[in-house]
Short mmCIF file of C-alpha atoms in Angstrom, two decimals:
data_model
loop_
_atom_site.label_atom_id
_atom_site.label_comp_id
_atom_site.label_asym_id
_atom_site.label_seq_id
_atom_site.Cartn_x
_atom_site.Cartn_y
_atom_site.Cartn_z
CA UNK E 241 -5.12 -33.83 24.28
CA UNK E 242 -7.08 -31.48 22.05
CA UNK E 243 -5.39 -30.50 18.73
CA UNK E 244 -7.35 -27.25 18.62
CA UNK E 245 -5.02 -24.27 19.00
CA UNK E 246 -5.78 -22.18 22.17
CA UNK E 247 -7.03 -18.70 21.38
CA UNK E 248 -4.31 -17.36 23.51
CA UNK E 249 -1.69 -18.82 21.25
CA UNK E 250 -3.15 -17.39 18.10
CA UNK E 251 -0.83 -15.05 16.17
CA UNK E 252 -1.32 -11.39 16.95
CA UNK E 253 -2.57 -9.24 14.13
CA UNK E 254 -1.74 -5.76 12.96
CA UNK E 255 -3.67 -3.71 10.40
CA UNK E 256 -1.46 -2.11 7.76
CA UNK E 257 -3.36 0.78 6.12
CA UNK E 258 -1.65 1.71 2.81
CA UNK E 259 -1.91 3.27 -0.64
CA UNK E 260 -0.09 1.91 -3.65
CA UNK E 261 1.30 5.33 -4.61
CA UNK E 262 2.68 6.11 -1.08
CA UNK E 263 6.44 6.24 -0.92
CA UNK E 264 6.52 5.88 2.79
CA UNK E 265 4.45 2.65 2.56
CA UNK E 266 7.14 1.43 0.11
CA UNK E 267 9.85 2.17 2.77
CA UNK E 268 7.97 0.63 5.61
CA UNK E 269 6.59 -2.56 3.88
CA UNK E 270 9.71 -4.68 3.65
CA UNK E 271 10.66 -3.83 7.16
CA UNK E 272 7.18 -4.75 8.44
CA UNK E 273 7.36 -8.09 6.38
CA UNK E 274 10.68 -8.85 8.03
CA UNK E 275 9.76 -8.02 11.63
CA UNK E 276 6.28 -9.69 11.41
CA UNK E 277 7.89 -12.91 10.17
CA UNK E 278 10.54 -12.79 12.96
CA UNK E 279 7.94 -12.29 15.66
CA UNK E 280 5.05 -14.37 14.31
CA UNK E 281 2.77 -11.50 13.71
CA UNK E 282 0.05 -11.49 11.05
CA UNK E 283 -0.13 -8.25 8.87
CA UNK E 284 -3.64 -7.65 7.59
CA UNK E 285 -3.61 -5.43 4.49
CA UNK E 286 -6.10 -2.54 4.29
CA UNK E 287 -6.75 0.05 1.63
CA UNK E 288 -6.41 3.75 2.29
CA UNK E 289 -6.57 5.83 -0.80
CA UNK E 290 -5.24 9.35 -0.40
CA UNK E 291 -6.85 10.71 -3.57
CA UNK E 292 -9.34 8.53 -5.55
CA UNK E 293 -9.59 10.44 -8.87
CA UNK E 294 -7.90 12.91 -11.09
CA UNK E 295 -10.41 15.60 -10.04
CA UNK E 296 -9.43 15.09 -6.34
CA UNK E 297 -5.76 15.36 -7.20
CA UNK E 298 -6.38 18.67 -9.02
CA UNK E 299 -8.41 19.87 -6.05
CA UNK E 300 -5.61 18.93 -3.58
CA UNK E 301 -2.59 20.05 -5.58
CA UNK E 302 -3.89 22.67 -7.94
CA UNK E 303 -2.98 20.97 -11.13
CA UNK E 304 -1.69 17.50 -12.28
CA UNK E 305 1.70 19.18 -13.09
CA UNK E 306 2.00 20.46 -9.55
CA UNK E 307 0.79 17.08 -8.12
CA UNK E 308 3.71 15.35 -9.83
CA UNK E 309 6.25 17.93 -8.78
CA UNK E 310 5.15 17.99 -5.13
CA UNK E 311 4.84 14.13 -4.90
CA UNK E 312 8.32 13.64 -6.35
CA UNK E 313 9.71 15.98 -3.72
CA UNK E 314 8.10 13.45 -1.23
CA UNK E 315 9.76 10.70 -3.08
CA UNK E 316 13.15 12.29 -2.42
CA UNK E 317 12.42 12.20 1.25
CA UNK E 318 11.35 8.64 1.16
CA UNK E 319 14.52 7.62 -0.86
CA UNK E 320 16.67 9.10 1.78
CA UNK E 321 15.23 6.78 4.40
CA UNK E 322 15.27 3.45 2.36
CA UNK E 323 17.38 0.57 3.56
CA UNK E 324 18.42 -0.05 0.01
CA UNK E 325 17.97 2.19 -3.05
CA UNK E 326 14.89 1.27 -4.92
CA UNK E 327 12.90 4.44 -5.64
CA UNK E 328 13.65 5.80 -9.03
CA UNK E 329 12.75 9.54 -8.85
CA UNK E 330 14.27 10.60 -12.17
CA UNK E 331 12.64 7.72 -14.04
CA UNK E 332 9.29 8.88 -12.82
CA UNK E 333 10.08 12.49 -13.67
CA UNK E 334 10.80 11.40 -17.34
CA UNK E 335 7.51 9.67 -17.73
CA UNK E 336 4.79 11.59 -19.69
CA UNK E 337 1.65 10.10 -18.21
CA UNK E 338 -0.03 11.97 -15.40
CA UNK E 339 0.82 10.95 -11.88
CA UNK E 340 -1.85 8.40 -10.90
CA UNK E 341 -4.18 8.33 -7.97
CA UNK E 342 -4.19 5.05 -5.91
CA UNK E 343 -7.88 4.18 -6.67
CA UNK E 344 -7.22 1.66 -9.47
CA UNK E 345 -4.29 0.07 -7.48
CA UNK E 346 -6.58 -0.23 -4.48
CA UNK E 347 -9.18 -2.06 -6.57
CA UNK E 348 -6.52 -4.44 -7.89
CA UNK E 349 -5.33 -5.16 -4.39
CA UNK E 350 -8.80 -5.99 -3.18
CA UNK E 351 -9.52 -8.09 -6.22
CA UNK E 352 -6.34 -10.11 -5.46
CA UNK E 353 -7.59 -10.46 -1.90
CA UNK E 354 -10.98 -11.64 -3.02
CA UNK E 355 -9.38 -14.26 -5.18
CA UNK E 356 -6.50 -15.30 -2.91
CA UNK E 357 -7.08 -13.75 0.59
CA UNK E 358 -4.88 -11.46 2.68
CA UNK E 359 -1.66 -12.88 1.48
CA UNK E 360 -2.61 -12.28 -2.17
CA UNK E 361 -3.73 -8.74 -1.28
CA UNK E 362 -0.23 -8.16 0.14
CA UNK E 363 1.53 -9.67 -2.80
CA UNK E 364 -0.39 -7.49 -5.20
CA UNK E 365 0.27 -4.42 -3.12
CA UNK E 366 4.02 -5.01 -3.17
CA UNK E 367 4.10 -5.77 -6.89
CA UNK E 368 2.06 -2.57 -7.74
CA UNK E 369 4.36 -0.47 -5.49
CA UNK E 370 7.45 -2.03 -7.18
CA UNK E 371 5.93 -1.26 -10.63
CA UNK E 372 5.16 2.33 -9.60
CA UNK E 373 8.12 3.56 -7.51
CA UNK E 374 10.88 1.39 -9.05
CA UNK E 375 9.90 0.56 -12.62
CA UNK E 376 7.94 3.89 -13.19
CA UNK E 377 4.99 2.09 -14.82
CA UNK E 378 1.62 3.76 -15.15
CA UNK E 379 -0.40 2.08 -12.48
CA UNK E 380 -3.24 4.42 -13.30
CA UNK E 381 -3.75 2.19 -16.40
CA UNK E 382 -5.94 -0.88 -15.74
CA UNK E 383 -4.09 -2.89 -18.36
CA UNK E 384 -0.80 -2.43 -16.46
CA UNK E 385 -2.50 -3.63 -13.27
CA UNK E 386 -3.85 -6.64 -15.15
CA UNK E 387 -0.40 -7.38 -16.40
CA UNK E 388 0.94 -7.29 -12.91
CA UNK E 389 -2.01 -9.53 -11.66
CA UNK E 390 -1.25 -12.04 -14.49
CA UNK E 391 2.40 -12.09 -13.55
CA UNK E 392 1.34 -13.11 -10.10
CA UNK E 393 -0.73 -16.10 -11.45
CA UNK E 394 -4.28 -14.50 -11.44
CA UNK E 395 -6.34 -15.30 -14.44
CA UNK E 396 -6.66 -12.01 -16.40
CA UNK E 397 -10.29 -12.10 -17.34
CA UNK E 398 -11.52 -13.09 -13.91
CA UNK E 399 -9.28 -10.51 -12.30
CA UNK E 400 -10.55 -7.74 -14.53
CA UNK E 401 -14.13 -8.70 -13.74
CA UNK E 402 -13.42 -8.44 -10.04
CA UNK E 403 -11.69 -5.01 -10.40
CA UNK E 404 -14.94 -3.84 -11.99
CA UNK E 405 -17.23 -5.36 -9.48
CA UNK E 406 -19.34 -3.64 -6.80
CA UNK E 407 -17.95 -6.12 -4.25
CA UNK E 408 -14.33 -5.02 -4.73
CA UNK E 409 -15.33 -1.39 -4.71
CA UNK E 410 -17.18 -1.93 -1.46
CA UNK E 411 -14.20 -3.60 0.12
CA UNK E 412 -12.12 -0.56 -0.61
CA UNK E 413 -14.81 1.76 0.86
CA UNK E 414 -15.20 -0.47 3.91
CA UNK E 415 -11.43 -0.13 4.67
CA UNK E 416 -11.65 3.63 4.08
CA UNK E 417 -14.61 3.88 6.46
CA UNK E 418 -12.79 1.90 9.15
CA UNK E 419 -9.81 4.08 8.78
CA UNK E 420 -11.84 7.09 9.19
CA UNK E 421 -13.51 5.66 12.30
CA UNK E 422 -10.03 5.03 13.70
CA UNK E 423 -9.04 8.61 13.05
CA UNK E 424 -6.35 7.64 10.42
CA UNK E 425 -5.38 10.67 8.44
CA UNK E 426 -2.03 9.69 6.93
CA UNK E 427 -0.21 6.52 5.91
CA UNK E 428 1.31 4.22 6.36
CA UNK E 429 -0.43 3.52 9.58
CA UNK E 430 -0.06 0.28 11.52
CA UNK E 431 -2.66 -0.48 14.16
CA UNK E 432 -2.30 -3.23 16.96
CA UNK E 433 -4.75 -4.58 19.41
CA UNK E 434 -2.90 -3.06 22.35
CA UNK E 435 -3.39 0.42 21.25
CA UNK E 436 -0.34 0.45 19.03
CA UNK E 437 -0.31 3.05 16.32
CA UNK E 438 2.78 3.55 14.27
CA UNK E 439 4.05 4.91 11.01
CA UNK E 440 7.41 4.54 9.22
CA UNK E 441 10.04 3.52 11.58
CA UNK E 442 13.69 2.30 11.17
CA UNK E 443 13.95 -1.50 11.47
CA UNK E 444 15.25 -1.66 15.10
CA UNK E 445 12.55 0.73 16.31
CA UNK E 446 9.93 -1.17 14.44
CA UNK E 447 10.94 -4.41 16.05
CA UNK E 448 10.87 -2.82 19.46
CA UNK E 449 7.47 -1.36 18.91
CA UNK E 450 5.95 -4.66 17.74
CA UNK E 451 7.60 -7.01 20.21
CA UNK E 452 5.06 -6.26 23.03
CA UNK E 453 2.25 -7.71 20.88
CA UNK E 454 3.92 -11.14 21.09
CA UNK E 455 4.69 -10.83 24.74
CA UNK E 456 1.08 -9.83 25.59
#
């Protein structure tokens, strides 16, 4: 008998498009981790950066002060839908640094993926989101991201080099181009091979939505 797995038994894959600064991604991610583990689904992490620079944030929101005020109102909505309280709105409101774009965080996630594959990308994403939404650290500072990478076991110097590399930048842009081709305009978005397309759902509904991928 052949020991090679049949293609029909391979784990189904969903693409999880996310941004490190996205509160709704923070709400969905642990649910997606739980349900994918229960059902045997692989989650492929993809970068989707809402605003990639300070200039773009000013263009979208009018000023950096307005950006923070509006985004923290979104945080309030996200916090109301968490399964357990993790989002620290007042902690971020008290910080004096400008609210960051997700660009450097996306580079960090892709650098982790380059060094350790998809699982490392996901671990970096979760750690950066925790630092941002729970610990209120400035993830727009590359040194903060390097501290996080180092805490996950990545060698700081090599990681910093990858974050600055054209290869990592291209990986972010490739994911953004694919998201555009799929018509993705907001995040989180989870895409499945059966035409599934979903955003943040409560745990029971998420389980119900993903179960057909396993039965297919």
